[in-house]
mmCIF file with all atom_site columns, C-alpha atoms in Angstrom:
data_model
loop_
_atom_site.group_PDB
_atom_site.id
_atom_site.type_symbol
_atom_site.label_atom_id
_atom_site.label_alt_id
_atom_site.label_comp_id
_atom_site.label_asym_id
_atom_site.label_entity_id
_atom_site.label_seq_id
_atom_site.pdbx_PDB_ins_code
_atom_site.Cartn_x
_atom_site.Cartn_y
_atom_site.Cartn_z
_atom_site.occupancy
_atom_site.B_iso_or_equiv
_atom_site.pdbx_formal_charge
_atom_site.auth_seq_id
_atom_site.auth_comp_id
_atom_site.auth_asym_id
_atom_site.auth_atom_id
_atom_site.pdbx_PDB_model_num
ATOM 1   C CA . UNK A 1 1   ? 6.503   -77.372 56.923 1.00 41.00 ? 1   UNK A CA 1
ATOM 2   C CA . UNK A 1 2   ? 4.745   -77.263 60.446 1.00 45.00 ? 2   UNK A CA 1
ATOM 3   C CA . UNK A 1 3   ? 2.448   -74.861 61.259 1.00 46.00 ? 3   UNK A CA 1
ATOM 4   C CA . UNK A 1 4   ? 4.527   -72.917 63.615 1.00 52.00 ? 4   UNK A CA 1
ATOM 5   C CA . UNK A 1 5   ? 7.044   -71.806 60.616 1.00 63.00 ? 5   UNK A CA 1
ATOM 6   C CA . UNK A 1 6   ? 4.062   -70.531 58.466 1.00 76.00 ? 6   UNK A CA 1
ATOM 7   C CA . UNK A 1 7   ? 4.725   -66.935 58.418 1.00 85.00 ? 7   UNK A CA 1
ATOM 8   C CA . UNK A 1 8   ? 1.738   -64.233 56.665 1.00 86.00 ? 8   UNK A CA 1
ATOM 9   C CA . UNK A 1 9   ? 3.575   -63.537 53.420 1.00 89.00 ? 9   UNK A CA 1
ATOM 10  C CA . UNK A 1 10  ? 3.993   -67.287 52.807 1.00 91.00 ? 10  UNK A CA 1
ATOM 11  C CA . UNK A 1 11  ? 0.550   -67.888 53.355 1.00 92.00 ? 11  UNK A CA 1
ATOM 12  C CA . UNK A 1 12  ? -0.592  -65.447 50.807 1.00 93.00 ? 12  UNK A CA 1
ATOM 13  C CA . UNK A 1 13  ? 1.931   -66.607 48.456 1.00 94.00 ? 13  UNK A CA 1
ATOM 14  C CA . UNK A 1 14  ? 1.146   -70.663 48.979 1.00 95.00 ? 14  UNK A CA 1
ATOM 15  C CA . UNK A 1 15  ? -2.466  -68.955 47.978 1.00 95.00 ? 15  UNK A CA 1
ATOM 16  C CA . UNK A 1 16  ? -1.572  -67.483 45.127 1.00 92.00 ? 16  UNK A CA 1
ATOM 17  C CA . UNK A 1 17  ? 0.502   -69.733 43.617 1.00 93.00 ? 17  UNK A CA 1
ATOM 18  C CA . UNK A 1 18  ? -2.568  -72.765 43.981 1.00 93.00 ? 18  UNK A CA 1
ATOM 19  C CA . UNK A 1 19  ? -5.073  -70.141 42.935 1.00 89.00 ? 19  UNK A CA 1
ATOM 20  C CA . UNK A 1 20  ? -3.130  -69.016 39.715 1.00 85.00 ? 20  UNK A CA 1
ATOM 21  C CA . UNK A 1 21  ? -2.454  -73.093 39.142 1.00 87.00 ? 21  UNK A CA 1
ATOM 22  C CA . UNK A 1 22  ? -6.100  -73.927 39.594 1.00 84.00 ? 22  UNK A CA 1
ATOM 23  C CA . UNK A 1 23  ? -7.310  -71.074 37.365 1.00 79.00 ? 23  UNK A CA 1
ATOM 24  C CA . UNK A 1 24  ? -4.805  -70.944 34.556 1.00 75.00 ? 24  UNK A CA 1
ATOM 25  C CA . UNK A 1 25  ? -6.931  -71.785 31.258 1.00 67.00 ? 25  UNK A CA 1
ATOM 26  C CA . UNK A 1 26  ? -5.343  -70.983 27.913 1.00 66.00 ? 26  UNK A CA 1
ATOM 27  C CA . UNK A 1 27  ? -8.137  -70.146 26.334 1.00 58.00 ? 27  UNK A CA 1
ATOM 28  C CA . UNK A 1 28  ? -9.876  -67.770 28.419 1.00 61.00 ? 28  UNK A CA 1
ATOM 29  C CA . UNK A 1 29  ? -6.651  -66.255 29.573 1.00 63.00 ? 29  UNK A CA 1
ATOM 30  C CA . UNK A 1 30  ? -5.789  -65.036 26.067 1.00 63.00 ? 30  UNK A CA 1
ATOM 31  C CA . UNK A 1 31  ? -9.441  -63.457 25.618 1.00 57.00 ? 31  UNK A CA 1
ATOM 32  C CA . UNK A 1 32  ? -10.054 -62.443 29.330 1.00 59.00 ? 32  UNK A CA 1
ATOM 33  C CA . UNK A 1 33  ? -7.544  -60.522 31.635 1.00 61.00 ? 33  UNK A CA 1
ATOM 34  C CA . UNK A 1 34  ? -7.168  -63.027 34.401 1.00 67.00 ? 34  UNK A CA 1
ATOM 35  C CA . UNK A 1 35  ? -8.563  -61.712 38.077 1.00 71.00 ? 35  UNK A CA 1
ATOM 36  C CA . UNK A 1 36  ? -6.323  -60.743 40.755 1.00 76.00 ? 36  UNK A CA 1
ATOM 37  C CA . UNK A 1 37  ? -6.334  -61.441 43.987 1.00 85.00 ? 37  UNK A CA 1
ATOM 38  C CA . UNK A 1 38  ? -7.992  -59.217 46.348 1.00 88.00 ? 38  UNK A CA 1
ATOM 39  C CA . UNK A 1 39  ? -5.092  -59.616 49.098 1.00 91.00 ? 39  UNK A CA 1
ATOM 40  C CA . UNK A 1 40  ? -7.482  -57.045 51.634 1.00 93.00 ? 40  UNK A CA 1
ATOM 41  C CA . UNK A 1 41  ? -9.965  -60.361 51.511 1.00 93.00 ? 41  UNK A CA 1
ATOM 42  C CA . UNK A 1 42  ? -6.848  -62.572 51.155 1.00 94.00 ? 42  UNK A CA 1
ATOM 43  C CA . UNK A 1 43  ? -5.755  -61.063 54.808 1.00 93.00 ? 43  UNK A CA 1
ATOM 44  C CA . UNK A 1 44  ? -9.720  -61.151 56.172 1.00 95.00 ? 44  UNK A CA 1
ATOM 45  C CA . UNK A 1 45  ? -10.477 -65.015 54.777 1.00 95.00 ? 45  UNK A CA 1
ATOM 46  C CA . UNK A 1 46  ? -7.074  -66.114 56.104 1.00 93.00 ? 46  UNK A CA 1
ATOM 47  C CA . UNK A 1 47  ? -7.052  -65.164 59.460 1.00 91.00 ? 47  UNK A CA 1
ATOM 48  C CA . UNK A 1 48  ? -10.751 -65.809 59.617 1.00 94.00 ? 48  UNK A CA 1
ATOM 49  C CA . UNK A 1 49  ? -10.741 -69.776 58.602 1.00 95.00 ? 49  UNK A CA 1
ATOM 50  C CA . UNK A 1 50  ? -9.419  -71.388 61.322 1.00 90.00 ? 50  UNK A CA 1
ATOM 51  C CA . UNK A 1 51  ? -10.932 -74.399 63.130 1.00 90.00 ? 51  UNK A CA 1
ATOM 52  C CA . UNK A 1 52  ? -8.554  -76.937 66.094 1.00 90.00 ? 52  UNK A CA 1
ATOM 53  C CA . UNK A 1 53  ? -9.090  -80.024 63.868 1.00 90.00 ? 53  UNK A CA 1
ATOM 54  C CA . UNK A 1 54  ? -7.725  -78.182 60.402 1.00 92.00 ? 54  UNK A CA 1
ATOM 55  C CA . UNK A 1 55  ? -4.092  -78.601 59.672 1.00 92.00 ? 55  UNK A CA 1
ATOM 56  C CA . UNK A 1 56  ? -2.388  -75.646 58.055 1.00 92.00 ? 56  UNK A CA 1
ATOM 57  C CA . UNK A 1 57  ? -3.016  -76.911 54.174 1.00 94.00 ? 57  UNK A CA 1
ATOM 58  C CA . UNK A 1 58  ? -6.409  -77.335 55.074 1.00 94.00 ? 58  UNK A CA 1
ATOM 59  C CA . UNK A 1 59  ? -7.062  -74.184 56.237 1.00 95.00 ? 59  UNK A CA 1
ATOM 60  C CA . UNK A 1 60  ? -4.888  -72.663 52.913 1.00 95.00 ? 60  UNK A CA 1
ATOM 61  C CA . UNK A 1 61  ? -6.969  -74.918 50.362 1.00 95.00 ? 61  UNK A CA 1
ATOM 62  C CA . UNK A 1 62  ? -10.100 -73.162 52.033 1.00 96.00 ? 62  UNK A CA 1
ATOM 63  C CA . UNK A 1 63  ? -8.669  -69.897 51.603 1.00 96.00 ? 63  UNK A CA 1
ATOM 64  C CA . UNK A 1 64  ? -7.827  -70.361 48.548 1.00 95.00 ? 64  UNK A CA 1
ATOM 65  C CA . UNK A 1 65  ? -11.561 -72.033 47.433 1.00 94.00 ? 65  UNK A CA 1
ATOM 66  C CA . UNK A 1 66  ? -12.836 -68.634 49.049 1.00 95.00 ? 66  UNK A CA 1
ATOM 67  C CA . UNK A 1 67  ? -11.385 -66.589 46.656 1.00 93.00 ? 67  UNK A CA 1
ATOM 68  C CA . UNK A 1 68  ? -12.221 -68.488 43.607 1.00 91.00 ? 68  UNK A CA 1
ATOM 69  C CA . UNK A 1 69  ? -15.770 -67.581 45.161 1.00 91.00 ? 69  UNK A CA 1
ATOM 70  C CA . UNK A 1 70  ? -14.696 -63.891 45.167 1.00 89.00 ? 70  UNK A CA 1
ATOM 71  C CA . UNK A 1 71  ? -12.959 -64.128 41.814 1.00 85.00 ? 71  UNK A CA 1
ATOM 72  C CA . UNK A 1 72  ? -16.154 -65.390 40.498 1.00 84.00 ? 72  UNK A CA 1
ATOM 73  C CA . UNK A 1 73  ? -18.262 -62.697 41.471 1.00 84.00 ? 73  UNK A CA 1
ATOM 74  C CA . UNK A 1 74  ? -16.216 -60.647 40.536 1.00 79.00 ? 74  UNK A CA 1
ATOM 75  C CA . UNK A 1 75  ? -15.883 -61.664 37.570 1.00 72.00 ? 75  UNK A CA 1
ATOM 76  C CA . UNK A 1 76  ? -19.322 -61.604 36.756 1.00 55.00 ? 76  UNK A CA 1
ATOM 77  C CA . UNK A 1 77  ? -19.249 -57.912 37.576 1.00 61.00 ? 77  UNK A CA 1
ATOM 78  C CA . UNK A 1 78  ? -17.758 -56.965 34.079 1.00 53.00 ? 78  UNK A CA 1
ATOM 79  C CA . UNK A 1 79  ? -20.591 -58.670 31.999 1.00 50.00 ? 79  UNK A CA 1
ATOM 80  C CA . UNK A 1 80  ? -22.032 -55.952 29.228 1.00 50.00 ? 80  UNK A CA 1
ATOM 81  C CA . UNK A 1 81  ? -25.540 -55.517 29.659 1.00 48.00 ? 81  UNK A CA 1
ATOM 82  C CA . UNK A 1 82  ? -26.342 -53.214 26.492 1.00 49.00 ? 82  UNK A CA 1
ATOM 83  C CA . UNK A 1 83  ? -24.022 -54.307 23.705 1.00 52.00 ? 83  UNK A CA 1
ATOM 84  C CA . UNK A 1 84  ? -24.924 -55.722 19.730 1.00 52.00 ? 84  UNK A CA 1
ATOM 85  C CA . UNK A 1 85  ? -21.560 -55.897 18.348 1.00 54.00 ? 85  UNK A CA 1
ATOM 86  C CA . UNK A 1 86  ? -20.863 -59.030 17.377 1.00 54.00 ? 86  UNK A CA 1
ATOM 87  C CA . UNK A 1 87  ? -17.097 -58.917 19.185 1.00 55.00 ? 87  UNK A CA 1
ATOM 88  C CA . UNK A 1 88  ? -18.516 -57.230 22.394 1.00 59.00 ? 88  UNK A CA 1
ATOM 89  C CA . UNK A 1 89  ? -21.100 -60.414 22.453 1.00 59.00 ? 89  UNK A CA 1
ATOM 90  C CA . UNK A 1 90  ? -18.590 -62.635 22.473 1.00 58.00 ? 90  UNK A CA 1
ATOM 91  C CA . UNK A 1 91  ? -16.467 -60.880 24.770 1.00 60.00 ? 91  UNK A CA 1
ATOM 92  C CA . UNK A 1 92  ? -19.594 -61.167 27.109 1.00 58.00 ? 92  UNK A CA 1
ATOM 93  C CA . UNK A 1 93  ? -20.171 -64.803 26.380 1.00 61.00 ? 93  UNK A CA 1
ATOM 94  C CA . UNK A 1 94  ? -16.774 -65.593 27.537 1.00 58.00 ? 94  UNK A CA 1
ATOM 95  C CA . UNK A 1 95  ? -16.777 -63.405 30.573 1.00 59.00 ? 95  UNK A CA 1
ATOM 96  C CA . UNK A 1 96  ? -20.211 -65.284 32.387 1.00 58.00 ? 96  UNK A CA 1
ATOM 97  C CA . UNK A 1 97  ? -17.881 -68.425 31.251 1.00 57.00 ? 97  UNK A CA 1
ATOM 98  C CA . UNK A 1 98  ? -14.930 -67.388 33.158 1.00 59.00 ? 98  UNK A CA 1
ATOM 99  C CA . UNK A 1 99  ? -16.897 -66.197 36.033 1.00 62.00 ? 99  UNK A CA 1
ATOM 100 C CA . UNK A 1 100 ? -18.806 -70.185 35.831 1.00 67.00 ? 100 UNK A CA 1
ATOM 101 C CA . UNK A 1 101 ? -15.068 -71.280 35.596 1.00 69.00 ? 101 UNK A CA 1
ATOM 102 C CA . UNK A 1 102 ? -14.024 -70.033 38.962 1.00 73.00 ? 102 UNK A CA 1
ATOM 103 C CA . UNK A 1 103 ? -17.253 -71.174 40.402 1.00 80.00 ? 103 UNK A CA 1
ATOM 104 C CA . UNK A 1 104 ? -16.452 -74.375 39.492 1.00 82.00 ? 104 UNK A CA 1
ATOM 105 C CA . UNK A 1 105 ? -13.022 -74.743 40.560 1.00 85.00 ? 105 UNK A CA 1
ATOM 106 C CA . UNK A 1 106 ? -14.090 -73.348 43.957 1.00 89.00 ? 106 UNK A CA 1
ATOM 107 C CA . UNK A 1 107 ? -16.548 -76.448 44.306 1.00 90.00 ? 107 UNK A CA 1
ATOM 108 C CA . UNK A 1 108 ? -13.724 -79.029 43.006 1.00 90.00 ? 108 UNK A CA 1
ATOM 109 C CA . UNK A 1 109 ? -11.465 -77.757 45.428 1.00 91.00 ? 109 UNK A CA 1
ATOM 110 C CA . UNK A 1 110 ? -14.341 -78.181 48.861 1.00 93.00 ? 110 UNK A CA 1
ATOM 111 C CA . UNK A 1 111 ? -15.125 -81.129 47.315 1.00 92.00 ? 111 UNK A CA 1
ATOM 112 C CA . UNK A 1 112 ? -11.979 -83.000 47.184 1.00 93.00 ? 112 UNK A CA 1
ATOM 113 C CA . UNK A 1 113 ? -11.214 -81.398 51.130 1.00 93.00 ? 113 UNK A CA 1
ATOM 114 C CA . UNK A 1 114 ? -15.472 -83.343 51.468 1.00 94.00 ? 114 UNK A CA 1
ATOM 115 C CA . UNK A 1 115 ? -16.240 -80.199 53.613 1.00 95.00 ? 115 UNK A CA 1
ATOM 116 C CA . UNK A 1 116 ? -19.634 -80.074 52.483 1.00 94.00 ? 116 UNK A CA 1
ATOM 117 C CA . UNK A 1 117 ? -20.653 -77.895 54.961 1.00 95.00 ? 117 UNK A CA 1
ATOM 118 C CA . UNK A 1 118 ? -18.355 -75.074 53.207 1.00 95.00 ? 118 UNK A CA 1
ATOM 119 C CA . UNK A 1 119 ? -19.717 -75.836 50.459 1.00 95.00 ? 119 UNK A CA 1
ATOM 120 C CA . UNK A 1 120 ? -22.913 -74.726 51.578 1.00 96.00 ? 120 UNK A CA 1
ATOM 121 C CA . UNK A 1 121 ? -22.291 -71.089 53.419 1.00 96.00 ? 121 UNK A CA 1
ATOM 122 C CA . UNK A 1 122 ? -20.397 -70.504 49.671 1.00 96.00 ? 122 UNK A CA 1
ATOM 123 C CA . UNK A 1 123 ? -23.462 -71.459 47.683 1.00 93.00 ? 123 UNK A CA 1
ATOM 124 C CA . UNK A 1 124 ? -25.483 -69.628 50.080 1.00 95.00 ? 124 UNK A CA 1
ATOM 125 C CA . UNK A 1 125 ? -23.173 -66.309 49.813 1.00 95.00 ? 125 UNK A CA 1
ATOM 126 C CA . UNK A 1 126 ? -23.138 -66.250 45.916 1.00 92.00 ? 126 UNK A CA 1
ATOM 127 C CA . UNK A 1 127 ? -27.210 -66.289 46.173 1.00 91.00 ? 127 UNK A CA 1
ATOM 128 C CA . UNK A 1 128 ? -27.653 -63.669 48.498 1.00 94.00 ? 128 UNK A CA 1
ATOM 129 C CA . UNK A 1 129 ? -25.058 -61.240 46.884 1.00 91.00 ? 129 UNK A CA 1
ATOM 130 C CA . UNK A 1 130 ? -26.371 -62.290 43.247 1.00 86.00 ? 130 UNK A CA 1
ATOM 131 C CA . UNK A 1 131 ? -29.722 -61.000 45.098 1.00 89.00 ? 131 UNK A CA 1
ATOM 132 C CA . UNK A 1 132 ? -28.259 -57.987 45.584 1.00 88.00 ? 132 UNK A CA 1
ATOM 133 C CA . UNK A 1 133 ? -26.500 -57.034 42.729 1.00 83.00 ? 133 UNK A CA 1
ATOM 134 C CA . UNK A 1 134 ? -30.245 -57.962 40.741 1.00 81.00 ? 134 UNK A CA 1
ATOM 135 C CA . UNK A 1 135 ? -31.573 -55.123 43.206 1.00 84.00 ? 135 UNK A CA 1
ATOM 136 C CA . UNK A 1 136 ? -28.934 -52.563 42.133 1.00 79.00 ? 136 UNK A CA 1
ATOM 137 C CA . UNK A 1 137 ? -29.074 -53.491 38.340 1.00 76.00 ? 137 UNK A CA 1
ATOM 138 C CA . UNK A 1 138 ? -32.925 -53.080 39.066 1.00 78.00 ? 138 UNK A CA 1
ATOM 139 C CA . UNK A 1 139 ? -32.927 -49.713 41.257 1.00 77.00 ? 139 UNK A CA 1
ATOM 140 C CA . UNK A 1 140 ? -34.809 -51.467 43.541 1.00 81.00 ? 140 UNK A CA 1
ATOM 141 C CA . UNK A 1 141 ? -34.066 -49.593 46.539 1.00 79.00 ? 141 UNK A CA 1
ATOM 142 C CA . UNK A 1 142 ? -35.124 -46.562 47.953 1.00 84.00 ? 142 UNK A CA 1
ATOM 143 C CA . UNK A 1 143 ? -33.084 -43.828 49.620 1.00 81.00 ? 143 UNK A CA 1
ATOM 144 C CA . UNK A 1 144 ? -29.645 -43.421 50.924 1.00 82.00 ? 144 UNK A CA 1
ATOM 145 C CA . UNK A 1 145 ? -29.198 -46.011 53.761 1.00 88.00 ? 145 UNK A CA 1
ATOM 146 C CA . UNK A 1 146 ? -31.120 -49.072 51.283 1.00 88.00 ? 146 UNK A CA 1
ATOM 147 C CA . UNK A 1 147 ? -28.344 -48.030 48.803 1.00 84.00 ? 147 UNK A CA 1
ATOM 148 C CA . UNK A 1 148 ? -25.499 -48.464 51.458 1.00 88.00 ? 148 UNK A CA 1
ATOM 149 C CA . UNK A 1 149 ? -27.047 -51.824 52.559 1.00 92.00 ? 149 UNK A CA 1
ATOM 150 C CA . UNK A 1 150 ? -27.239 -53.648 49.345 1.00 89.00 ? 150 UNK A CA 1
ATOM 151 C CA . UNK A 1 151 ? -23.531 -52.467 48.316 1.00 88.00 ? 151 UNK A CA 1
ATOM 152 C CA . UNK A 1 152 ? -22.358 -53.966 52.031 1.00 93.00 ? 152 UNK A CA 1
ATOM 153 C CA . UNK A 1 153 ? -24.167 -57.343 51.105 1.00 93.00 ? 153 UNK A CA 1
ATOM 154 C CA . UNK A 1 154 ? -22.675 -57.090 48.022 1.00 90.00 ? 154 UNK A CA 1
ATOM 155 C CA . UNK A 1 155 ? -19.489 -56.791 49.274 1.00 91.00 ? 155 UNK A CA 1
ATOM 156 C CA . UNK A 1 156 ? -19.435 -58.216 52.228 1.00 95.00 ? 156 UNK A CA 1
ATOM 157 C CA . UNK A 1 157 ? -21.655 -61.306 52.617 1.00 96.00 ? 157 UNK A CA 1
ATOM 158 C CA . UNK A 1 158 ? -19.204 -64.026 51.254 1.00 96.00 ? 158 UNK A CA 1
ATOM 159 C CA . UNK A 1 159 ? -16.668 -63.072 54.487 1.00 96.00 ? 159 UNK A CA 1
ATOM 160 C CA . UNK A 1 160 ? -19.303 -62.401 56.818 1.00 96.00 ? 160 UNK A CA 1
ATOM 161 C CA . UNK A 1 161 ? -21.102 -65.710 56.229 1.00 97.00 ? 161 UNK A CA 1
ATOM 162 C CA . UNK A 1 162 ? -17.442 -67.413 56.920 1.00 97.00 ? 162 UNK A CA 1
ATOM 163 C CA . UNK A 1 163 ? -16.858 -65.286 60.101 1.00 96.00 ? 163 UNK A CA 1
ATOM 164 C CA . UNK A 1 164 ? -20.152 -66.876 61.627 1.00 97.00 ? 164 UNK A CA 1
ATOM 165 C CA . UNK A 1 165 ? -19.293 -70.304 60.224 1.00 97.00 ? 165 UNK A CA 1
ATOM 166 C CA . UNK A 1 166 ? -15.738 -70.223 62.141 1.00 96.00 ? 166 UNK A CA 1
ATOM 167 C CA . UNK A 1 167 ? -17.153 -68.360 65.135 1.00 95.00 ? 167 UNK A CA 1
ATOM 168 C CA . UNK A 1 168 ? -14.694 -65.238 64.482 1.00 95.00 ? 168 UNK A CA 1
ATOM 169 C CA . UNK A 1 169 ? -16.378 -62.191 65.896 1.00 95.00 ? 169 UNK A CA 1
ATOM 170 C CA . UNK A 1 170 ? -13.667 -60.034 64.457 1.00 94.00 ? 170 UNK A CA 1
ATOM 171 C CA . UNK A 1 171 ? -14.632 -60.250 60.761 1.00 95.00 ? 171 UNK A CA 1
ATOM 172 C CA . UNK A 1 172 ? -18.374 -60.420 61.357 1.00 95.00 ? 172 UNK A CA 1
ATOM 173 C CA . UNK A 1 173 ? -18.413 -57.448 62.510 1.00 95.00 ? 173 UNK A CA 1
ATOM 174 C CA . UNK A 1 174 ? -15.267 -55.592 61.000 1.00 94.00 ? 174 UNK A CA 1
ATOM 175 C CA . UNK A 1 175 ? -15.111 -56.670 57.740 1.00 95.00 ? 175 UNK A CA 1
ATOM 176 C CA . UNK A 1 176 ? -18.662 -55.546 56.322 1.00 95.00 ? 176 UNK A CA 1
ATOM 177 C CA . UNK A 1 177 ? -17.901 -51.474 56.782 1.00 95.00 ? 177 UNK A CA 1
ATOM 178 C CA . UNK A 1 178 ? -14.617 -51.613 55.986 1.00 94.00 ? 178 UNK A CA 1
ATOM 179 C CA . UNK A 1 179 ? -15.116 -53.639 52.592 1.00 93.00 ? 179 UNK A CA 1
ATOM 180 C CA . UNK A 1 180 ? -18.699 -51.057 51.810 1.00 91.00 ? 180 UNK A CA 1
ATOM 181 C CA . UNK A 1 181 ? -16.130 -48.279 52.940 1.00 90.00 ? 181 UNK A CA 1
ATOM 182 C CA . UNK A 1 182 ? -13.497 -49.198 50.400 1.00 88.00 ? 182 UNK A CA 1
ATOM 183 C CA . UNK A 1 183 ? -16.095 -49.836 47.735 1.00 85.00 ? 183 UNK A CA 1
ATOM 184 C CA . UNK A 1 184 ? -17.717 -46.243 47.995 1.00 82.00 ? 184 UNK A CA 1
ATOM 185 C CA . UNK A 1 185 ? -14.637 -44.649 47.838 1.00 82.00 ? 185 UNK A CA 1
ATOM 186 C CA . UNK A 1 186 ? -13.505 -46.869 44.676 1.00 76.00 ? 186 UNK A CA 1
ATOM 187 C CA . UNK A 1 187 ? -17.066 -45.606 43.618 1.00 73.00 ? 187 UNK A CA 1
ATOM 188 C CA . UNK A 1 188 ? -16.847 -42.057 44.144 1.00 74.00 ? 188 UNK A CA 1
ATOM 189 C CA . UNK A 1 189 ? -12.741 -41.984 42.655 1.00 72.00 ? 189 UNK A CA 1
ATOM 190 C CA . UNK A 1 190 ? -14.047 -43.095 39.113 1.00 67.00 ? 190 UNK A CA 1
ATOM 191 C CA . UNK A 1 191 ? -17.790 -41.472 38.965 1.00 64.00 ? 191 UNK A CA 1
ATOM 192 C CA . UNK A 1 192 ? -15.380 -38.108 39.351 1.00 62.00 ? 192 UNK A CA 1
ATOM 193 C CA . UNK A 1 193 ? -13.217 -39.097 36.642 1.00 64.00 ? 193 UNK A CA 1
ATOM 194 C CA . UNK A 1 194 ? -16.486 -39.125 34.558 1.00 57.00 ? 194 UNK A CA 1
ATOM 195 C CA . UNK A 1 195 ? -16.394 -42.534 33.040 1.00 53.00 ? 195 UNK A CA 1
ATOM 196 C CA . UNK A 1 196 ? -18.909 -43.459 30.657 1.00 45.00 ? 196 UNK A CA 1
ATOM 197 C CA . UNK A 1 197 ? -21.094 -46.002 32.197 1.00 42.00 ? 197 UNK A CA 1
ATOM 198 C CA . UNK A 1 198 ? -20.992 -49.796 30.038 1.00 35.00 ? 198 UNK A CA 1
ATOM 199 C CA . UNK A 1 199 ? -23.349 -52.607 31.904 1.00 37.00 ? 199 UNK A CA 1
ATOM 200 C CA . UNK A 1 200 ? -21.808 -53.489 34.569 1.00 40.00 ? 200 UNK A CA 1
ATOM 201 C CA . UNK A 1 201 ? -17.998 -53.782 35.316 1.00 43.00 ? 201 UNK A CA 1
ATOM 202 C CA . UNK A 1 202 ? -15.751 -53.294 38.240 1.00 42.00 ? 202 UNK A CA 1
ATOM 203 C CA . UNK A 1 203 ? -17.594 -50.958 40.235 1.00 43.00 ? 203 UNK A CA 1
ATOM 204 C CA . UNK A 1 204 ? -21.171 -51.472 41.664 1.00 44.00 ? 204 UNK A CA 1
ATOM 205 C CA . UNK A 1 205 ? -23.748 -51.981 39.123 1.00 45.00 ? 205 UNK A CA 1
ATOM 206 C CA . UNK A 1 206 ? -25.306 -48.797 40.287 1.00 51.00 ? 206 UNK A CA 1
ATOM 207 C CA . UNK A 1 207 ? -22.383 -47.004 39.264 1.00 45.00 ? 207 UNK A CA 1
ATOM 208 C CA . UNK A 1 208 ? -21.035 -49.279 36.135 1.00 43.00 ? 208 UNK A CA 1
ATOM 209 C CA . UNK A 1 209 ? -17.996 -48.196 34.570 1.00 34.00 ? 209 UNK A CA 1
ATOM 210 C CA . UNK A 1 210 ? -15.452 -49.447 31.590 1.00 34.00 ? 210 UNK A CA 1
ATOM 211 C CA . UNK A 1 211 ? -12.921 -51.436 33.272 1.00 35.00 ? 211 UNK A CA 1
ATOM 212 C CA . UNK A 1 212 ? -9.619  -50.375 32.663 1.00 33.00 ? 212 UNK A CA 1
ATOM 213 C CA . UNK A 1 213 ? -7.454  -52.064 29.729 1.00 33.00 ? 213 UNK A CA 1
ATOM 214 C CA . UNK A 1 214 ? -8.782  -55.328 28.725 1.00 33.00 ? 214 UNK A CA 1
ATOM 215 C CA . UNK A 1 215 ? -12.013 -56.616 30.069 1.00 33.00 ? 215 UNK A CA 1
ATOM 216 C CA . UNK A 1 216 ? -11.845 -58.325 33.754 1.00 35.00 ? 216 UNK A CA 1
ATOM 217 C CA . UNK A 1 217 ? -8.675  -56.002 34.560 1.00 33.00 ? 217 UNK A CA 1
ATOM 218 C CA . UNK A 1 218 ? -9.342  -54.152 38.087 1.00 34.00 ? 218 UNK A CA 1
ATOM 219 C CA . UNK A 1 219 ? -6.811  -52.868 40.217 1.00 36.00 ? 219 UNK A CA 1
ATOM 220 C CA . UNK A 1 220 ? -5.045  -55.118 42.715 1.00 36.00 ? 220 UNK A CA 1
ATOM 221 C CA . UNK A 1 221 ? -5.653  -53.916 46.236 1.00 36.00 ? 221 UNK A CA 1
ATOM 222 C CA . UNK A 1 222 ? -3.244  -54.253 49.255 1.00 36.00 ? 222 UNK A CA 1
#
């Protein structure tokens, strides 16, 4: 297929399709609900990796490593912090190995495309949002517009980091409100429904709540 024939909603699904093939694990997917994709980031990382000298594929396969990044993270997000039950500690062991499962397949996939440049604004990404989640866990902040800042770096830094790397001015600057806006909403929506807070799970760690259904299950957006 050329380039020109590529149309949006075949994009998404050539990106789903390789990221459901390069995650499927039998093991973890009967004991942890498997991530979806995020298809607001889908939208923001596709039309944001671009470069002359990257066919089509290329551009799709780095698309696709991207949200392995963001389906480790996220991930990671429903780890218990405060559990002793012997099933809840093994349902915690296997989440931080799911979330080390996606992080690995991200790095196969740059790997094999030797775009080790990639490689490093991802690694670089997952620190500085780890950072930040460690601050939230931590309460490490002070006052209103601290809070707000550490949930947009949370959020946010992965695409932003790619928007500088392929010079698209665009998603630098549109993507980090609307992804902190999204997220505070999605904050506010459950801390009214007066969820009993568990670790950490799908919503900031400031604002923890039980995922819904099995563990890793969050609502697909888009």
């Amino acid at each position: 297929m050329q380039q020109a024939e590529w149309k949006e909603e075949e994009r998404f699904q050539w990106i789903q399709d390789r990221f459901n093939r390069l995650s499927a694990h039998r093991y973890l997917n009967q004991h942890v609900s498997k991530v979806s994709i995020d298809r607001d980031k889908m939208m923001l990382f596709t039309n944001c990796i671009d470069a002359p000298e990257l066919a089509e594929e290329g551009k799709l396969k780095r698309t696709t490593a991207a949200m392995l990044v963001d389906a480790a993270l996220t991930t990671h997000q429903y780890v218990p912090l405060h559990n002793e039950a012997r099933d809840r500690e093994i349902e915690k062991q296997l989440t931080v190995l799911a979330g080390d499962w996606f992080s690995s397949l991200y790095y196969s996939e740059l790997a094999k495309l030797e775009d080790v440049k990639l490689v490093r604004v991802f690694s670089g990404s997952i620190q500085k949002t780890n950072d930040a989640k460690i601050r939230l866990h931590e309460h490490d902040w002070s006052g209103v517009d601290e809070l707000e800042s550490l949930v947009t770096i949370m959020e946010s830094t992965l695409i932003k980091n790619v928007g500088v790397f392929y010079n698209h001015e665009a998603v630098q600057h549109l993507a980090p409100p609307f992804l902190t806006y999204r997220r505070l909403l999605d904050m506010i929506e459950h801390a009214e429904e007066k969820e009993n807070p568990f670790g950490s799970a799908r919503l900031s760690p400031l604002f923890a709540m039980e995922p819904v259904g099995k563990l890793g299950m969050y609502r697909q957006k888009g």
